[in-house]
Amino acid sequence: MAARNIFTVDVEEFHDRIAYVRWIDQNGVHEYASIKKAIKTIIKLLEETGNSGTFFFLGKTAERHPDLVKRVFDAGHEIGSHGYSHTELQNLTPKRFDAELARTERIIKKITGTRPTSFRAPKFSLTKETSWAVDVLKKRGYTNDSSVFPFSMFLFGYGSSKAPLGPYPISSKDIYAPDTISTMVEYPEAIGNIIGIRFPFKVRHMGTLITSIVIRMLNRKGLPATLGVHPWELTPVPEAYKDMPLTFKRLLRDYNIPCDRTYAKLFKKFSFTSIERYRSEMR
Ligand SMILES: [Zn+2]
């Protein structure tokens, strides 16, 4: 059987992007059409190739678009939690984090009848400093997490090159060291690794060829590649945001590379599944 990989989506809207949040009036113009279009595209691509994935919904996005949650769930994919308000863990307390999780669980359960058991922190904000979050998650019954980035993005305040490259049991004692007695499994995002040198990459920037090399390198070690995408990576910049400051536009140009075709090719070449299903197949 071909090696299985993990496909994930952080379901949030264009105006939720942490890198741009300061330029966007959160109460102002919002573009709703693009997220629906993007999710529809992702579901279709997965379906056509017999793959599935985990969709980490922001609580507020699920609240605004219950039809989207239902659609993803009915198509057989896993619904995970991305927190409620897209606040990074370092800006939350354990109590506020617990409340964010509870609120999102209620919203998702109302739509699907089940509550999420997989979590992803906004902007990979699970670090040494925020390791308390693992205990909060465990207490609320989560069994899977995908919030560790195994490369130090020190300029942006997240990631660690000490983290394993593939799934490992995680605990708050040392979030980068496998803890065999822990029942919670961490699924770090895929990064490149050539002759022991790690490098981060984004599918939208690297395209099919480099991504395929990264996936094969991980698979050769017996590890799955965990890929992640946002709906806004698949659609052009919403019309409402065309008049942003120059800095914003510069960033935008860098980030706005619709990558649906890349995913279409990757889904044909490799086998992808959700975190939940990957874990049950591993048992
Ligand atoms: Zn996010």
Short mmCIF file of N, CA, C and O and ligand atoms in Angstrom, two decimals, residues 10 12 82 86 122-123 230, ligand 1:
data_model
loop_
_atom_site.label_atom_id
_atom_site.label_comp_id
_atom_site.label_asym_id
_atom_site.label_seq_id
_atom_site.Cartn_x
_atom_site.Cartn_y
_atom_site.Cartn_z
N ASP A 10 -6.97 24.74 7.55
CA ASP A 10 -7.35 25.66 8.64
C ASP A 10 -8.48 26.51 8.08
O ASP A 10 -8.25 27.39 7.26
N GLU A 12 -10.58 29.30 7.98
CA GLU A 12 -10.72 30.67 8.47
C GLU A 12 -10.87 31.57 7.26
O GLU A 12 -10.59 31.15 6.14
N HIS A 82 -9.98 24.88 15.59
CA HIS A 82 -8.86 25.81 15.41
C HIS A 82 -8.99 26.93 16.45
O HIS A 82 -8.48 28.02 16.27
N HIS A 86 -9.25 32.80 16.81
CA HIS A 86 -7.95 32.89 16.13
C HIS A 86 -6.93 33.66 16.95
O HIS A 86 -6.06 34.35 16.40
N PRO A 122 -3.77 28.50 16.36
CA PRO A 122 -3.49 29.53 15.37
C PRO A 122 -1.99 29.80 15.30
O PRO A 122 -1.31 29.85 16.33
N LYS A 123 -1.49 29.92 14.12
CA LYS A 123 -0.08 30.23 13.82
C LYS A 123 0.91 29.34 14.58
O LYS A 123 1.92 29.82 15.09
N HIS A 230 -4.92 26.90 3.71
CA HIS A 230 -6.02 27.78 4.14
C HIS A 230 -6.92 28.03 2.94
O HIS A 230 -6.40 28.11 1.82
ZN ZN B 1 -5.32 29.94 11.41
#
